[in-house]
Coordinates of C-alpha atoms in Angstrom, one line a residue:
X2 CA 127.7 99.7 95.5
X3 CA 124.8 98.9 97.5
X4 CA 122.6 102.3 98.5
X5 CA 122.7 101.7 102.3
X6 CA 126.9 101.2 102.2
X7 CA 126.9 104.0 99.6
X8 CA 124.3 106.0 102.4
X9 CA 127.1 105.3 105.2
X10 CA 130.1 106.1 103.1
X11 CA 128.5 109.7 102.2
X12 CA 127.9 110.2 105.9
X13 CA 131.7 109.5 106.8
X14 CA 132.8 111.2 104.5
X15 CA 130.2 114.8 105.0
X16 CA 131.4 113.9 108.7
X17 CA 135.0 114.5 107.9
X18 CA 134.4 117.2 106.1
X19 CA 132.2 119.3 108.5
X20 CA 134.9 118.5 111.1
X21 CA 137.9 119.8 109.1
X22 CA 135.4 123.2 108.4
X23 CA 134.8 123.3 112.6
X24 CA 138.6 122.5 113.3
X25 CA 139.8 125.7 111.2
X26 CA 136.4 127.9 112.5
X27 CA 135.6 126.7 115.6
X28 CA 131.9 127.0 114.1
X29 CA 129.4 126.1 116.7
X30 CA 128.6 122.3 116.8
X31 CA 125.1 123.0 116.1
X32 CA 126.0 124.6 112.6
X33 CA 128.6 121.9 112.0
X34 CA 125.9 119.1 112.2
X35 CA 123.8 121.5 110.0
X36 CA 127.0 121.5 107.3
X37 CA 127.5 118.1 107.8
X38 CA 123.7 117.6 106.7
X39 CA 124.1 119.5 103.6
X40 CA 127.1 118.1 102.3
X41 CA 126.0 114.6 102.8
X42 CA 122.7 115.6 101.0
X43 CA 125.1 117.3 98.4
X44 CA 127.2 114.0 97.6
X45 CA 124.1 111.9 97.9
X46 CA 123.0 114.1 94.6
X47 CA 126.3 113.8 93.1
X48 CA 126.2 110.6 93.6
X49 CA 122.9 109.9 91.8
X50 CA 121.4 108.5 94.1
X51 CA 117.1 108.8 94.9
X52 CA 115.5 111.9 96.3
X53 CA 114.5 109.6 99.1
X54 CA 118.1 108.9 99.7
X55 CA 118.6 112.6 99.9
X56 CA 116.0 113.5 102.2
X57 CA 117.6 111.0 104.6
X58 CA 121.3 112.2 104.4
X59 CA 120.0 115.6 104.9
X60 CA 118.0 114.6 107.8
X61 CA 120.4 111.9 109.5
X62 CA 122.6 114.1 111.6
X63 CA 120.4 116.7 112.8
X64 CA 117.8 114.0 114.0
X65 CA 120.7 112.5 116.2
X66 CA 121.5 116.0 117.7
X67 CA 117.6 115.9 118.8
X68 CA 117.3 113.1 119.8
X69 CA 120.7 113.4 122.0
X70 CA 119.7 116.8 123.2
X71 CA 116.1 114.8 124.2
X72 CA 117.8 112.2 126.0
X73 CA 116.8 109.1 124.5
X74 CA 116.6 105.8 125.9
X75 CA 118.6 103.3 123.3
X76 CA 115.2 101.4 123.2
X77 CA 113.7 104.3 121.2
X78 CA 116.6 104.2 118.3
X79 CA 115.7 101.0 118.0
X80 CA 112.3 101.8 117.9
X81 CA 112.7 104.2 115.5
X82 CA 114.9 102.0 112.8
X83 CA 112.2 99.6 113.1
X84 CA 109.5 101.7 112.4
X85 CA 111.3 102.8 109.4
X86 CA 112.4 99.6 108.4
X87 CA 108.9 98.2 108.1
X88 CA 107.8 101.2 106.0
X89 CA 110.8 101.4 104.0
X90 CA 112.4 97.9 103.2
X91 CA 111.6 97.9 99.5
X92 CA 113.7 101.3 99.3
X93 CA 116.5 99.3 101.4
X94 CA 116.6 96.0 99.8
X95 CA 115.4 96.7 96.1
X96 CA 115.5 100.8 95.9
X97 CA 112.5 100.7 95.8
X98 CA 110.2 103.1 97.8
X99 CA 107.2 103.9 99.0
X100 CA 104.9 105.1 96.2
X101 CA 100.5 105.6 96.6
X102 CA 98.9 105.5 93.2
X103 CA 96.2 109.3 93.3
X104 CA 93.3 108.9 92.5
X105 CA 93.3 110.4 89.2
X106 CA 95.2 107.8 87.8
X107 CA 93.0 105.0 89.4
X108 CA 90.5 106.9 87.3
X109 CA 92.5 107.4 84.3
X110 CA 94.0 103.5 84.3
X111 CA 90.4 102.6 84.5
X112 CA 89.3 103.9 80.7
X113 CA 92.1 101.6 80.1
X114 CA 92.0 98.1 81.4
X115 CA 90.8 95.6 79.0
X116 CA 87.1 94.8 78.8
X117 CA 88.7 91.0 79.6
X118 CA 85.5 88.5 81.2
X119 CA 87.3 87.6 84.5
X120 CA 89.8 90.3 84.3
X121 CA 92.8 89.5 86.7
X122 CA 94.9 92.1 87.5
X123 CA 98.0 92.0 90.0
X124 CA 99.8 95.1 91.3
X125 CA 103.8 94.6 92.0
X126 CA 104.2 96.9 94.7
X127 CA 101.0 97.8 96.3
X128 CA 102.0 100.0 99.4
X129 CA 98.9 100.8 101.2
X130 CA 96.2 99.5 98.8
X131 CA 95.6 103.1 96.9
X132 CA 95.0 101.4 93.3
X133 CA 92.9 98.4 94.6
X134 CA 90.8 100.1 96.7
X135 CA 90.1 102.2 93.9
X136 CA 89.9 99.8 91.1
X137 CA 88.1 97.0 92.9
X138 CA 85.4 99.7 93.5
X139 CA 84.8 100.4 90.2
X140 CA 85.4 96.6 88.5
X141 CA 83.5 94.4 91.2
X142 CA 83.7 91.5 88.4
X143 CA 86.9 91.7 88.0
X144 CA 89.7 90.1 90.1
X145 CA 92.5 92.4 92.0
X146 CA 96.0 90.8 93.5
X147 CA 98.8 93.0 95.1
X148 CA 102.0 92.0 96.4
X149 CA 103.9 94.1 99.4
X150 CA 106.8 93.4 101.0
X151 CA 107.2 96.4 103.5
X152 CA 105.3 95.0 106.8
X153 CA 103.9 98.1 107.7
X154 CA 102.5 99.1 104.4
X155 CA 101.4 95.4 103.9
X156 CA 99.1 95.8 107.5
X157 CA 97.5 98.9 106.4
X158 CA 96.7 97.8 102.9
X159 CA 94.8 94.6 104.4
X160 CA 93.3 96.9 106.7
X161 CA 92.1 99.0 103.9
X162 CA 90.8 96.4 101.8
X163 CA 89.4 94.2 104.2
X164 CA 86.0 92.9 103.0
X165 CA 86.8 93.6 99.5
X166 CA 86.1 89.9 98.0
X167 CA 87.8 90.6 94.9
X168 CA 90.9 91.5 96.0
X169 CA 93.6 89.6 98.0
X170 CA 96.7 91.0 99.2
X171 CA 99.8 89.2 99.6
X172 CA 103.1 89.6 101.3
X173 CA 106.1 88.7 99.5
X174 CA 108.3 89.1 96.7
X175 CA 107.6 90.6 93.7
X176 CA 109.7 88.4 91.4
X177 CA 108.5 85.7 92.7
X178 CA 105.0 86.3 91.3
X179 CA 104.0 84.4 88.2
X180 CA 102.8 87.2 85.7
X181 CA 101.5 84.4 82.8
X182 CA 98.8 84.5 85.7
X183 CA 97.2 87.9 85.1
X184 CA 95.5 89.9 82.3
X185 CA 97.2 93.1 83.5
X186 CA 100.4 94.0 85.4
X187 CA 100.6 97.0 87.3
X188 CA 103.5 98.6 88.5
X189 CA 105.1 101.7 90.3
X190 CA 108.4 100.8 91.6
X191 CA 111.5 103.3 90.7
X192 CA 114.1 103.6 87.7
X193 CA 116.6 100.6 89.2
X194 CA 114.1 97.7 88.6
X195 CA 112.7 98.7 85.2
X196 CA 114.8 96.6 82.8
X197 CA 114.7 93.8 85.2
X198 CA 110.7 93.7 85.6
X199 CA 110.6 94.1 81.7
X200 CA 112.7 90.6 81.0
X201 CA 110.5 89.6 83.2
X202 CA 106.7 90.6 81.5
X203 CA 108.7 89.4 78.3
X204 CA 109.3 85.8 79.7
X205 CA 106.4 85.4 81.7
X206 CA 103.2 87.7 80.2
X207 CA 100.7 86.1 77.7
X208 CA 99.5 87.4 74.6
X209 CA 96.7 89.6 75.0
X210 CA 98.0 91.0 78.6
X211 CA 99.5 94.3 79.0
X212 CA 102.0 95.7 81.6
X213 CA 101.7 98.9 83.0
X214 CA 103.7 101.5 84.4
X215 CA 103.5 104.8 86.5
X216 CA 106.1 107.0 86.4
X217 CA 109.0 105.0 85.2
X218 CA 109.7 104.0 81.8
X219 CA 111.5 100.8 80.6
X220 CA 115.1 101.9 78.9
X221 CA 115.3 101.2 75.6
X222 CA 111.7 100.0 74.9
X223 CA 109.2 102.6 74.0
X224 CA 105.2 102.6 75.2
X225 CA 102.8 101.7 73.1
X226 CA 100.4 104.4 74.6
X227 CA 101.4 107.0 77.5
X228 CA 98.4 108.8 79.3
X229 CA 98.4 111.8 81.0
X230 CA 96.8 112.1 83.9
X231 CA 96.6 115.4 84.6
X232 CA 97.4 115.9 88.0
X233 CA 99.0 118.2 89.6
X234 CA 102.6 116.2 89.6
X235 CA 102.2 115.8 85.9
X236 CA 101.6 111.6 86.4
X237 CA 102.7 110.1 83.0
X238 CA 101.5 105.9 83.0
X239 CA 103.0 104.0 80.3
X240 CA 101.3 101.1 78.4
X241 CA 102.9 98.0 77.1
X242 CA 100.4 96.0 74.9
X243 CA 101.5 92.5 74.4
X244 CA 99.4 91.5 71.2
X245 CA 97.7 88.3 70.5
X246 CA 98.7 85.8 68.1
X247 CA 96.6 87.6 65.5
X248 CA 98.2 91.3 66.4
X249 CA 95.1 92.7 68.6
X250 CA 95.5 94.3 71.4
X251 CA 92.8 94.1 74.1
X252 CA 89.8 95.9 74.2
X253 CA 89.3 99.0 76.5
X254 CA 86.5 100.6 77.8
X255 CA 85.3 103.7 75.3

């Protein structure tokens, strides 16, 4: 089932529920809509679906009481869905959300890119420019693509990297990016799309490239190398070295 119907169903459902609890209580509406939240955020976890999933069944109901109790002219809801929208239509369409590569892992990721002459690298997924801005810094020679398909995320990133000649920033589809066209590819999307963006390194990637992922592991297929970062969230990024016809892998900075 598709997260946003799955979303709407839990929210029925926790409505039902905290409506039986207040028929049988008479609990104060206020603390209904503050049961309602919790067993929608509840299910939500039963359900398995993302902590950002969570965070918004627990938040969903008690933000309408505000904004009722504010008064709200309609034009603001609307406002307001397509605010989020533009921030948060990768976790919508794809479940795949927001994510901002720290800066310790642009620093780690860097003692590992390959020592390639015309290094291109493409980030699937860039949000607001965090790894670019970062990398491009560091490897002026080098060559940086990302792809964003969020609106708002997409703006600030070509704010961000505006007058950085060797990056470019495009907004679009992931899948629809040609990997065979890069020396590295980057990612740090979520669990749902990990076997999927595999087949698709396997099919696409050349030998001698190498995929590369934060976070998320692919299913089945173990990393060649895993770094730690050593941040404070415990960042694990996983390396996926896609060896030349004579079995090297590419050379890394020492």
């Amino acid at each position: 089932m598709p997260p946003p119907l799955l979303a709407a169903l839990i929210q029925g459902v926790a409505l039902g529920g905290a409506l039986l609890l207040w028929w049988h209580t008479a609990l104060p509406w206020v603390w209904t809509v503050v049961m309602q939240a919790l067993l929608a955020c509840v299910l939500a976890r039963v359900a398995g679906m993302a902590w950002w999933w969570q965070l918004i069944q627990l938040a969903f109901s008690p933000l309408l009481l505000a904004a009722q109790a504010l008064s709200l002219a309609p034009q603001w809801y609307l406002f307001g869905f397509l605010l989020l929208l533009t921030v948060f239509y990768g976790a919508a369409r794809e479940r795949v959300p927001l994510y901002c590569t720290g800066p310790r892992t642009v620093h780690a990721l860097l003692r590992h890119l390959p020592e390639t002459e015309g290094l291109r690298l493409l980030d699937v997924g860039s949000g607001w420019g965090s790894l670019l801005a970062g990398l491009s810094r560091a490897r002026p020679e080098a060559s940086f693509v990302g792809v964003e398909n969020a609106p708002l995320s997409y703006l600030l990133g070509r704010l961000r990297l505006a007058g950085r000649r060797n990056v470019h920033l495009a907004y679009g589809d992931l899948w629809r990016q040609d990997f065979a066209a890069y020396d590295v590819v980057y990612a740090f999307l979520s669990p749902a799309v990990m076997e999927r963006l595999w087949r698709k390194a396997q099919g696409e990637m050349r030998p001698g490239s190498l995929l590369i992922s934060n976070t998320f592991v692919v299913p089945g297929v173990p990393a060649d190398e895993v770094v730690e970062v050593g941040d404070r969230r415990g960042t694990l990024v996983y390396l996926w070295y896609f060896a030349d016809g004579a079995g090297r892998r590419p050379q890394a900075r020492a």
